[in-house]
Amino acid sequence: MDKNNQAQHLKREILVRTIEAFLSDNYPENTRLIAYDMRPQGCEVPYRCCIHKERDVIQHRIIANLGLSMEEIDERKLLSDYAKKALERTEPEKDVLTVLETACQACVPSRMFVTDLCQGCVARPCVESCKFGAISIQNGRSVIDGSKCKNCTKCMQVCPYHAIVKIVVPCEDACPVGAITKDEGGHATIDFDKCITCGKCVAACPFGAIHEKSQIIDILKKMQEGKKVIAMIAPSIAGQLPCSIYQLHTALLKSGFSEVVEVAQGADITATNEAKEFKERMEKGDKFMTTSCCAGYNNLIEQHLPEIKPFVSSTKTPLYYTAELVKKDNPEAITVFLSPCVAKRRECLDNPNIDYLLSYEEMGALFIAKKIEVSTLDPTPFKVEASREGRNFGLLGGVAKSVEVADAGQTEIKPHIINGLNKQSIRELRGYAKKGECEMGNLVEVMCCEGGCIGGNCCVNSVKTASKAITEFTKDCKPLKEPPTK
Amino acid sequence: MSKIEVKICMGTTCFVMGASHLQELVEILPAKYPDTVDVMGVPCLDLCSNESKYTNAPYVKINDEIISDATTEKVLKHIERLLEDGQE
């Protein structure tokens, strides 16, 4: 599904309105009124069965924007009370996602289905191809016995009439680790012991029923209290808006941050350490090493793939090093990571040096609410300017490339890129761990999102244009290390 | 007949609300209509500044007409209609 769809548009509009309400003179009441302003009496009902359901779904989205769990909501309370409640908490809630049950369609369970296109042919390849004996012919038509069918899709592939389809549940289908199941009512529920917070379900649901629990209210509150709030911007941010990274720097200062630091600075440390570690491991006789900067991958390792641990770099993430530096210099400050993805939410919760996370989508909404026109702003340079390689970390292959540059030709490096975690690539990784080697290369860069960080599910720009913008920007930046003189 | 002028608003609001994906028009249109259509990304057209007008962003201006809630398909359809009308 194209990322730029109406569910996404609606989500962003509600985000802007939530921020506007917070910045207004009556935050709780104006928050309550958002749904009525968006769907006033007598207006057209664009998506749901009636205006009341439209408003209800909008209100539940606001609850997620307030950073609260739908699972703990008492429907009898007013939304204005929840707006106030969001101000009371001192730290963000755990479990970064929440399912909006009202928005969830409770899709029919995933299964194989014979449509009316079935001609009851003589060849009957479906019956022949089914290894589980689940297909029989009744009244001249194929019928699938659900108790025997394993959803292998073999019958679907062999039917000459394309008469057999697989009914999919988009969120379940997108989840690479089987963390989404249905409750008794057929609604999606997330098993957080399995969930690696990759956010693929958020992007996949056509009803927009899975939502991140935003921390935007917490961040705005800190700004309002006059705290020093420091933005740590991920490298992938450079291609997100129609402006230079230096104009974006100005925009963030205008929107309430006291200081802006590039996480690409930490990426330089990651690249240097990882190159050193890679060299040591290869000299020791290891066959391969995987990168360790992707939060979704790190969650996968912990929860589902512990056998690959001996091959994973022990180098910390760029965000880790950056946050460490920032907190050391500013122990009293509030640190906010500006993130392309959902997965980093867990990393931020687990790292005491990082207080909050603001996604690119939320940042965009903040600029809209504050009427900041990025392209008209003057540029502001950074105190520390990161290297070309650090700034390229968000591109697919950027991490492996930076390790190569940092290694400066000392070790033979053959990179292999895992472009997106899904059931197949996870199987592939499991295979490497089992064999202790990867025939495709010795430096395995693992990216949870297709396209690398610029393909993250909170990104605003398309992968293609973002990649072009970053490459254009970084080509004249200083290299991490001068190439070796031959 | 003068060329049809397509201006994609690249203001912050339009960009965040979906114009980021309209950028593909900059490649699609010249390839499809090399002689009849001019396309460009332009700074904020200032259509979103009124109260809540961001609801209908992104905006695209085709000649003097404004397309709200613009999508690639919507823009292409509009151009086709203009070209058909022009031929009559």
Coordinates of C-alpha atoms in Angstrom, one line a residue:
Chain A
M1 CA 0.0 0.0 0.0
D2 CA 1.3 3.4 -0.9
K3 CA 2.3 5.3 2.2
N4 CA 0.7 8.4 1.0
N5 CA -3.0 7.5 1.4
Q6 CA -6.1 8.9 3.1
A7 CA -5.5 7.1 6.4
Q8 CA -2.2 8.8 6.6
H9 CA -3.6 12.2 5.7
L10 CA -6.3 11.8 8.4
K11 CA -3.7 10.8 11.0
R12 CA -1.6 13.8 10.2
E13 CA -4.5 16.2 10.3
I14 CA -5.5 15.0 13.7
L15 CA -1.9 15.4 14.9
V16 CA -1.9 19.0 13.7
R17 CA -5.2 19.6 15.5
T18 CA -4.0 18.0 18.7
I19 CA -0.9 20.2 18.7
E20 CA -3.0 23.3 17.9
A21 CA -5.3 22.5 20.8
F22 CA -2.3 22.1 23.2
L23 CA -1.0 25.5 22.1
S24 CA -4.4 27.2 22.4
D25 CA -5.8 29.0 25.5
N26 CA -8.0 26.1 26.5
Y27 CA -6.2 22.9 25.8
P28 CA -8.5 20.3 27.4
E29 CA -11.8 21.7 26.0
N30 CA -10.3 22.4 22.5
T31 CA -9.0 18.8 22.4
R32 CA -12.5 17.5 23.1
L33 CA -13.9 19.7 20.3
I34 CA -11.5 18.4 17.6
A35 CA -13.8 15.6 16.5
Y36 CA -16.8 18.0 16.3
D37 CA -14.8 20.6 14.4
M38 CA -13.6 18.0 11.9
R39 CA -17.1 16.4 11.5
P40 CA -19.6 19.2 12.3
Q41 CA -23.3 18.4 12.5
G42 CA -24.8 17.6 9.1
C43 CA -21.4 17.2 7.3
E44 CA -20.7 14.5 4.9
V45 CA -19.6 11.1 6.4
P46 CA -16.5 10.2 4.4
Y47 CA -15.4 6.9 5.8
R48 CA -17.5 5.2 8.5
C49 CA -21.1 4.2 8.9
C50 CA -22.3 7.4 10.6
I51 CA -21.0 10.7 11.9
H52 CA -20.9 9.3 15.5
K53 CA -18.5 6.6 14.6
E54 CA -16.4 9.0 12.5
R55 CA -16.1 11.2 15.6
D56 CA -15.5 8.3 17.9
V57 CA -12.6 7.1 15.8
I58 CA -11.1 10.6 15.6
Q59 CA -11.3 10.8 19.4
H60 CA -9.5 7.5 19.8
R61 CA -6.8 8.7 17.5
I62 CA -6.5 11.8 19.7
I63 CA -6.1 9.5 22.8
A64 CA -3.2 7.8 21.1
N65 CA -1.8 11.3 20.2
L66 CA -2.1 12.1 23.9
G67 CA 0.2 9.1 24.5
L68 CA -2.4 7.0 26.2
S69 CA -3.4 3.4 25.6
M70 CA -6.7 2.6 24.2
E71 CA -6.7 -0.6 26.2
E72 CA -7.0 1.4 29.4
I73 CA -9.6 3.9 28.4
D74 CA -12.9 4.3 30.3
E75 CA -15.4 5.4 27.6
R76 CA -17.5 7.2 30.2
K77 CA -14.9 9.8 30.7
L78 CA -14.6 13.0 28.6
L79 CA -11.7 13.5 26.2
S80 CA -10.9 16.7 28.0
D81 CA -10.2 14.7 31.2
Y82 CA -7.8 12.5 29.2
A83 CA -6.1 15.6 27.8
K84 CA -5.5 16.7 31.4
K85 CA -4.4 13.2 32.4
A86 CA -1.7 13.4 29.7
L87 CA -0.2 16.3 31.4
E88 CA 0.2 14.5 34.7
R89 CA 2.6 11.7 33.7
T90 CA 6.2 12.3 34.3
E91 CA 7.5 9.7 31.9
P92 CA 6.2 8.2 28.7
E93 CA 4.1 5.0 28.8
K94 CA 5.6 1.6 27.9
D95 CA 4.3 -0.5 25.0
V96 CA 4.8 1.9 22.1
L97 CA 1.8 0.9 20.0
T98 CA -2.0 0.7 20.7
V99 CA -4.9 -0.8 18.8
L100 CA -7.9 1.5 18.2
E101 CA -10.6 -1.1 18.5
T102 CA -13.3 1.2 17.1
A103 CA -11.2 1.8 14.0
C104 CA -10.3 -1.9 13.5
Q105 CA -12.4 -3.5 10.9
A106 CA -12.1 -7.0 12.5
C107 CA -11.2 -8.3 9.1
V108 CA -12.2 -11.9 8.3
P109 CA -9.6 -14.3 9.4
S110 CA -6.8 -15.0 6.9
R111 CA -7.6 -18.1 4.8
M112 CA -7.7 -19.6 1.3
F113 CA -11.0 -19.0 -0.4
V114 CA -12.5 -20.4 -3.6
T115 CA -14.3 -17.7 -5.6
D116 CA -17.1 -18.0 -8.1
L117 CA -14.5 -18.1 -10.8
C118 CA -14.0 -21.8 -10.1
Q119 CA -15.1 -23.8 -13.2
G120 CA -14.9 -27.2 -11.7
C121 CA -12.5 -28.3 -14.3
V122 CA -11.4 -31.8 -15.2
A123 CA -7.7 -31.3 -14.6
R124 CA -8.3 -30.2 -11.0
P125 CA -4.7 -29.0 -10.3
C126 CA -5.8 -27.6 -6.9
V127 CA -6.8 -31.0 -5.6
E128 CA -3.6 -32.5 -6.9
S129 CA -1.3 -29.8 -5.6
C130 CA -2.7 -29.8 -2.1
K131 CA -0.3 -31.7 0.2
F132 CA -2.7 -31.7 3.1
G133 CA -5.7 -33.2 1.3
A134 CA -7.8 -30.1 2.2
I135 CA -9.5 -29.7 -1.2
S136 CA -12.4 -31.8 -2.5
I137 CA -14.9 -31.4 -5.3
Q138 CA -18.5 -30.9 -4.1
N139 CA -21.3 -30.1 -6.5
G140 CA -18.8 -29.6 -9.3
R141 CA -16.7 -27.0 -7.4
S142 CA -13.6 -27.0 -5.3
V143 CA -14.2 -26.7 -1.6
I144 CA -11.4 -26.1 0.9
D145 CA -11.6 -27.8 4.3
G146 CA -10.4 -25.1 6.7
S147 CA -9.4 -27.6 9.4
K148 CA -6.9 -29.2 7.0
C149 CA -5.7 -26.2 5.0
K150 CA -2.4 -24.7 6.0
N151 CA -2.6 -21.6 3.9
C152 CA 0.4 -22.7 1.8
T153 CA -1.2 -21.0 -1.3
K154 CA -0.2 -23.8 -3.6
C155 CA -3.7 -24.2 -5.0
M156 CA -3.9 -20.5 -5.6
Q157 CA -0.7 -20.7 -7.7
V158 CA -1.8 -23.6 -9.9
C159 CA -5.4 -22.6 -10.6
P160 CA -5.6 -21.7 -14.3
Y161 CA -8.6 -19.5 -13.7
H162 CA -7.1 -17.6 -10.8
A163 CA -10.2 -18.7 -9.0
I164 CA -8.6 -19.2 -5.6
V165 CA -7.5 -16.2 -3.5
K166 CA -5.9 -15.7 -0.2
I167 CA -7.9 -13.6 2.2
V168 CA -5.3 -11.5 4.1
V169 CA -5.4 -9.6 7.3
P170 CA -3.1 -6.7 6.4
C171 CA -1.7 -6.1 9.9
E172 CA -1.1 -9.8 10.5
D173 CA 0.4 -10.2 7.1
A174 CA 2.8 -7.3 7.5
C175 CA 4.0 -8.5 11.0
P176 CA 7.3 -10.3 10.5
V177 CA 7.1 -12.1 13.8
G178 CA 3.5 -13.2 14.3
A179 CA 2.8 -10.8 17.1
I180 CA -0.7 -9.9 15.9
T181 CA -3.6 -12.1 16.6
K182 CA -7.3 -11.6 16.8
D183 CA -9.3 -11.4 20.0
E184 CA -12.7 -13.0 20.5
G185 CA -14.4 -10.1 18.7
G186 CA -12.0 -10.5 15.7
H187 CA -10.2 -7.3 16.5
A188 CA -6.4 -7.1 16.3
T189 CA -4.4 -7.4 19.4
I190 CA -0.6 -7.1 19.8
D191 CA 1.4 -9.5 21.9
F192 CA 4.1 -7.2 23.2
D193 CA 6.3 -10.1 24.2
K194 CA 6.6 -10.9 20.6
C195 CA 6.3 -7.4 19.0
I196 CA 9.6 -5.9 17.8
T197 CA 7.9 -2.5 17.4
C198 CA 8.9 -2.4 13.7
G199 CA 5.7 -0.5 12.9
K200 CA 4.9 -2.4 9.8
C201 CA 1.4 -3.0 11.0
V202 CA 0.9 0.7 11.5
A203 CA 1.7 1.3 7.8
A204 CA -0.2 -1.7 6.6
C205 CA -3.6 -1.3 8.2
P206 CA -5.9 0.4 5.6
F207 CA -8.2 1.6 8.5
G208 CA -5.3 3.2 10.4
A209 CA -6.3 1.2 13.4
I210 CA -2.8 0.7 14.9
H211 CA -1.3 3.8 16.3
E212 CA 1.9 4.9 18.1
K213 CA 1.5 6.3 21.5
S214 CA 2.8 9.8 20.8
Q215 CA 5.0 11.7 23.2
I216 CA 4.3 15.1 21.6
I217 CA 2.3 16.4 24.6
D218 CA 5.1 15.6 27.0
I219 CA 7.6 17.4 24.7
L220 CA 5.4 20.5 24.2
K221 CA 4.8 20.6 28.0
K222 CA 8.6 20.6 28.7
M223 CA 9.0 23.4 26.2
Q224 CA 6.2 25.4 27.8
E225 CA 7.8 24.9 31.2
G226 CA 10.8 26.7 29.8
K227 CA 13.1 23.6 30.1
K228 CA 16.1 23.3 27.8
V229 CA 14.9 20.8 25.2
I230 CA 17.6 19.4 22.9
A231 CA 16.7 17.8 19.5
M232 CA 18.9 15.0 18.3
I233 CA 18.1 14.6 14.7
A234 CA 18.6 11.2 12.9
P235 CA 20.7 11.4 9.7
S236 CA 17.7 10.4 7.5
I237 CA 16.0 13.7 8.4
A238 CA 18.1 15.5 5.8
G239 CA 15.9 14.5 2.9
Q240 CA 12.5 14.8 4.6
L241 CA 11.3 18.3 3.9
P242 CA 11.8 20.8 1.0
C243 CA 14.6 22.6 2.7
S244 CA 18.3 22.2 3.6
I245 CA 19.3 20.5 6.9
Y246 CA 20.5 24.0 8.0
Q247 CA 17.1 25.5 7.4
L248 CA 15.5 22.6 9.2
H249 CA 17.9 23.4 12.1
T250 CA 16.4 26.9 12.2
A251 CA 12.9 25.5 11.9
L252 CA 13.4 23.3 15.0
L253 CA 14.8 26.2 17.0
K254 CA 11.8 28.3 16.0
S255 CA 9.4 25.5 17.0
G256 CA 10.7 25.4 20.6
F257 CA 13.9 23.4 20.8
S258 CA 16.9 25.1 22.5
E259 CA 19.5 23.2 20.6
V260 CA 19.8 20.8 17.7
V261 CA 22.5 18.1 17.5
E262 CA 23.1 15.7 14.6
V263 CA 23.0 12.0 15.4
A264 CA 25.3 11.7 12.4
Q265 CA 27.9 12.8 14.9
G266 CA 27.3 9.6 16.8
A267 CA 27.2 7.7 13.5
D268 CA 30.8 8.7 13.0
I269 CA 31.7 7.0 16.3
T270 CA 29.6 3.9 15.4
A271 CA 31.3 3.6 12.0
T272 CA 34.8 3.9 13.6
N273 CA 34.1 1.4 16.4
E274 CA 32.4 -1.0 14.1
A275 CA 35.2 -1.0 11.6
K276 CA 37.7 -1.7 14.4
E277 CA 35.5 -4.5 15.7
F278 CA 35.0 -5.9 12.2
K279 CA 38.8 -6.1 11.7
E280 CA 39.3 -7.8 15.0
R281 CA 36.6 -10.4 14.4
M282 CA 37.8 -11.2 10.9
E283 CA 41.3 -11.6 12.1
K284 CA 40.0 -13.9 14.8
G285 CA 38.5 -16.1 12.1
D286 CA 34.9 -15.1 12.2
K287 CA 33.1 -15.5 8.8
F288 CA 30.7 -12.6 9.1
M289 CA 29.5 -9.8 11.3
T290 CA 26.1 -8.0 11.3
T291 CA 25.6 -4.3 12.0
S292 CA 23.8 -3.3 15.2
C293 CA 22.4 0.2 14.6
C294 CA 18.8 -0.7 13.6
A295 CA 16.4 -0.7 16.6
G296 CA 13.9 -3.1 14.9
Y297 CA 16.7 -5.6 14.2
N298 CA 18.0 -5.3 17.8
N299 CA 14.6 -6.1 19.1
L300 CA 14.3 -9.0 16.8
I301 CA 17.6 -10.4 18.1
E302 CA 16.5 -10.1 21.7
Q303 CA 13.1 -11.6 21.2
H304 CA 13.3 -14.0 18.3
L305 CA 16.9 -14.6 17.1
P306 CA 19.2 -15.0 20.1
E307 CA 21.3 -17.5 18.1
I308 CA 22.7 -14.7 15.9
K309 CA 24.1 -12.7 18.9
P310 CA 27.7 -14.0 18.6
F311 CA 27.8 -12.5 15.1
V312 CA 26.2 -9.2 15.9
S313 CA 28.5 -6.2 16.4
S314 CA 28.7 -5.0 20.0
T315 CA 29.1 -1.5 18.9
K316 CA 26.4 0.9 20.1
T317 CA 24.0 2.8 17.9
P318 CA 24.7 6.3 16.7
L319 CA 21.8 7.5 18.9
Y320 CA 23.5 5.9 21.9
Y321 CA 26.7 7.8 21.4
T322 CA 25.0 11.1 20.6
A323 CA 22.7 11.0 23.6
E324 CA 25.7 10.1 25.8
L325 CA 27.6 13.2 24.6
V326 CA 24.6 15.5 24.9
K327 CA 23.6 14.4 28.4
K328 CA 27.2 14.7 29.6
D329 CA 27.3 18.3 28.5
N330 CA 23.8 19.1 29.5
P331 CA 22.7 16.9 32.4
E332 CA 19.7 19.0 33.2
A333 CA 18.4 19.2 29.6
I334 CA 15.5 17.2 28.1
T335 CA 16.7 15.1 25.2
V336 CA 14.4 14.3 22.2
F337 CA 15.3 12.0 19.4
L338 CA 13.8 12.9 16.0
S339 CA 13.0 9.6 14.5
P340 CA 12.2 8.1 11.1
C341 CA 10.6 5.0 12.6
V342 CA 8.5 3.4 15.4
A343 CA 11.2 0.9 16.4
K344 CA 13.4 3.6 17.9
R345 CA 10.6 4.3 20.5
R346 CA 11.7 1.2 22.4
E347 CA 15.4 2.1 22.3
C348 CA 14.5 5.6 23.6
L349 CA 12.4 4.1 26.5
D350 CA 15.3 1.8 27.4
N351 CA 18.1 4.4 27.3
P352 CA 18.1 6.8 30.3
N353 CA 20.0 9.4 28.3
I354 CA 17.0 9.8 25.9
D355 CA 13.9 11.4 27.3
Y356 CA 11.5 11.5 24.4
L357 CA 11.0 10.7 20.8
L358 CA 9.4 12.9 18.1
S359 CA 8.7 11.2 14.8
Y360 CA 9.2 13.0 11.4
E361 CA 5.5 12.9 10.9
E362 CA 5.0 14.6 14.3
M363 CA 7.7 17.1 13.5
G364 CA 5.9 18.0 10.2
A365 CA 2.6 18.4 12.1
L366 CA 4.4 20.7 14.6
F367 CA 5.7 22.9 11.8
I368 CA 2.2 23.1 10.3
A369 CA 0.6 24.0 13.7
K370 CA 3.2 26.6 14.3
K371 CA 3.0 27.9 10.7
I372 CA 6.7 27.5 10.1
E373 CA 7.5 27.7 6.4
V374 CA 10.9 25.8 6.2
S375 CA 12.0 26.9 2.8
T376 CA 12.0 30.6 3.7
L377 CA 14.2 30.3 6.7
D378 CA 17.8 31.3 7.0
P379 CA 20.3 28.5 7.5
T380 CA 21.8 27.8 10.9
P381 CA 25.1 25.8 11.0
F382 CA 25.7 23.0 13.6
K383 CA 28.3 23.4 16.4
V384 CA 29.8 20.1 15.3
E385 CA 29.4 19.1 11.6
A386 CA 29.2 15.4 11.0
S387 CA 31.0 13.6 8.2
R388 CA 29.6 12.5 4.8
E389 CA 29.5 8.9 5.9
G390 CA 27.7 9.7 9.2
R391 CA 25.2 11.7 7.3
N392 CA 24.6 8.9 4.8
F393 CA 23.7 6.4 7.6
G394 CA 20.0 6.6 6.8
L395 CA 20.5 5.4 3.2
L396 CA 20.4 1.7 2.3
G397 CA 24.0 0.5 2.3
G398 CA 25.1 3.6 4.1
V399 CA 26.2 1.9 7.3
A400 CA 28.2 -0.8 5.5
K401 CA 29.8 1.9 3.3
S402 CA 30.8 3.9 6.4
V403 CA 32.5 0.9 7.9
E404 CA 34.4 0.4 4.7
V405 CA 35.5 4.0 4.7
A406 CA 36.5 3.9 8.4
D407 CA 38.4 0.6 7.8
A408 CA 40.3 2.4 5.0
G409 CA 41.2 -0.7 3.1
Q410 CA 42.8 -2.7 6.0
T411 CA 40.3 -5.5 5.8
E412 CA 38.6 -7.2 2.9
I413 CA 35.0 -6.2 3.2
K414 CA 32.2 -7.7 1.2
P415 CA 28.9 -6.1 2.2
H416 CA 25.6 -7.8 2.1
I417 CA 22.5 -5.8 2.7
I418 CA 19.3 -7.1 4.3
N419 CA 16.8 -4.7 2.8
G420 CA 13.8 -4.9 5.2
L421 CA 12.9 -7.5 7.8
N422 CA 10.2 -9.9 6.8
K423 CA 9.5 -13.6 7.3
Q424 CA 11.9 -14.5 4.5
S425 CA 14.8 -12.3 5.5
I426 CA 14.5 -13.4 9.1
R427 CA 14.7 -17.0 7.9
E428 CA 17.8 -16.0 5.9
L429 CA 19.4 -14.5 9.0
R430 CA 18.6 -17.6 11.0
G431 CA 20.4 -19.6 8.4
Y432 CA 23.5 -17.5 8.6
A433 CA 23.5 -17.9 12.4
K434 CA 23.1 -21.7 12.2
K435 CA 25.9 -22.1 9.6
G436 CA 28.1 -19.5 11.2
E437 CA 28.7 -18.0 7.8
C438 CA 27.0 -15.9 5.2
E439 CA 27.8 -16.8 1.7
M440 CA 26.6 -13.4 0.4
G441 CA 29.2 -11.4 2.2
N442 CA 31.1 -10.9 5.5
L443 CA 29.6 -7.5 6.6
V444 CA 25.8 -7.9 6.8
E445 CA 24.0 -4.6 7.1
V446 CA 20.5 -5.3 8.5
M447 CA 17.8 -2.7 7.9
C448 CA 14.3 -3.4 9.3
C449 CA 12.7 -1.0 6.9
E450 CA 12.9 -1.4 3.1
G451 CA 15.1 1.3 1.7
G452 CA 16.9 1.8 5.0
C453 CA 16.0 4.5 7.5
I454 CA 14.6 6.8 4.8
G455 CA 12.0 4.1 4.3
G456 CA 11.0 4.3 8.0
N457 CA 7.3 4.3 8.7
C458 CA 7.2 7.8 10.1
C459 CA 9.0 9.3 7.1
V460 CA 7.3 12.1 5.2
N461 CA 9.1 12.0 1.9
S462 CA 9.3 9.1 -0.6
V463 CA 12.4 6.9 -0.5
K464 CA 13.4 8.0 -4.0
T465 CA 13.3 11.7 -3.5
A466 CA 14.7 11.5 0.0
S467 CA 17.6 9.4 -1.2
K468 CA 18.4 11.9 -4.0
A469 CA 18.3 14.9 -1.6
I470 CA 20.6 13.2 0.9
T471 CA 23.1 12.1 -1.7
E472 CA 23.1 15.6 -3.2
F473 CA 23.7 17.2 0.3
T474 CA 26.4 14.8 1.5
K475 CA 28.5 14.7 -1.7
D476 CA 30.4 17.8 -0.6
C477 CA 30.6 17.0 3.1
K478 CA 33.9 16.1 4.7
P479 CA 34.8 12.4 4.5
L480 CA 34.9 10.4 7.7
K481 CA 38.5 9.4 6.9
E482 CA 40.7 10.3 4.0
P483 CA 41.0 7.4 1.5
P484 CA 44.3 5.5 1.8
T485 CA 47.0 6.8 -0.4
K486 CA 48.1 4.1 -2.8
Chain B
M1 CA -2.3 26.6 -27.7
S2 CA 0.0 27.7 -24.8
K3 CA 1.3 25.0 -22.5
I4 CA -0.6 23.9 -19.5
E5 CA 1.2 25.1 -16.4
V6 CA 1.2 22.7 -13.4
K7 CA 2.5 24.1 -10.1
I8 CA 2.9 21.7 -7.2
C9 CA 2.9 23.6 -3.9
M10 CA 6.1 22.6 -2.0
G11 CA 5.2 24.6 1.1
T12 CA 5.7 22.8 4.5
T13 CA 2.0 22.0 4.9
C14 CA 1.4 20.7 1.5
F15 CA 4.6 18.7 1.6
V16 CA 3.8 17.0 4.9
M17 CA 0.2 16.4 3.9
G18 CA 1.2 14.5 0.7
A19 CA 2.9 16.8 -1.8
S20 CA 6.1 14.8 -1.1
H21 CA 4.6 12.0 -3.2
L22 CA 3.4 14.4 -5.9
Q23 CA 7.0 15.1 -6.8
E24 CA 6.8 12.1 -9.1
L25 CA 4.7 14.3 -11.4
V26 CA 7.9 16.2 -12.1
E27 CA 9.1 13.1 -13.9
I28 CA 5.8 11.7 -15.2
L29 CA 4.4 14.8 -16.9
P30 CA 7.4 15.8 -19.1
A31 CA 7.7 12.2 -20.2
K32 CA 4.0 11.9 -21.0
Y33 CA 3.3 15.4 -22.4
P34 CA 6.7 16.8 -23.5
D35 CA 5.1 19.6 -25.7
T36 CA 1.9 20.4 -23.9
V37 CA 2.6 20.5 -20.2
D38 CA 5.1 22.5 -18.0
V39 CA 5.5 21.2 -14.4
M40 CA 7.3 22.6 -11.5
G41 CA 7.5 22.5 -7.7
V42 CA 6.9 26.0 -6.3
P43 CA 7.2 27.7 -2.9
C44 CA 4.1 27.9 -0.7
L45 CA 1.1 29.1 -2.8
D46 CA -0.4 30.4 0.5
L47 CA -3.6 28.5 0.1
C48 CA -3.3 26.8 3.5
S49 CA -2.9 29.8 5.7
N50 CA -6.6 30.4 6.5
E51 CA -8.1 28.6 9.5
S52 CA -7.9 24.8 9.0
K53 CA -7.2 24.9 5.3
Y54 CA -4.5 22.4 5.8
T55 CA -7.3 19.9 5.8
N56 CA -7.4 20.0 2.0
A57 CA -3.7 20.1 1.4
P58 CA -1.8 19.3 -0.8
Y59 CA -2.7 21.9 -3.4
V60 CA -1.7 21.9 -7.0
K61 CA -2.4 24.8 -9.4
I62 CA -3.1 23.9 -13.0
N63 CA -3.2 27.1 -15.1
D64 CA -5.5 29.2 -12.9
E65 CA -7.4 26.4 -11.3
I66 CA -6.7 25.1 -7.8
I67 CA -6.8 21.4 -7.1
S68 CA -7.2 20.6 -3.5
D69 CA -6.6 17.2 -1.8
A70 CA -4.3 16.7 -4.8
T71 CA -3.1 13.2 -5.8
T72 CA -1.1 12.2 -8.8
E73 CA -4.2 10.6 -10.4
K74 CA -6.4 13.6 -9.8
V75 CA -3.8 15.9 -11.5
L76 CA -3.4 13.6 -14.5
K77 CA -7.2 13.4 -15.0
H78 CA -7.5 17.2 -14.9
I79 CA -4.7 17.6 -17.5
E80 CA -6.4 15.0 -19.7
R81 CA -9.7 16.9 -19.5
L82 CA -8.0 20.2 -20.4
L83 CA -6.2 18.6 -23.3
E84 CA -9.5 17.1 -24.6
D85 CA -11.3 20.4 -24.3
G86 CA -8.5 22.2 -26.1
Q87 CA -8.8 19.9 -29.1
E88 CA -12.5 20.5 -29.6

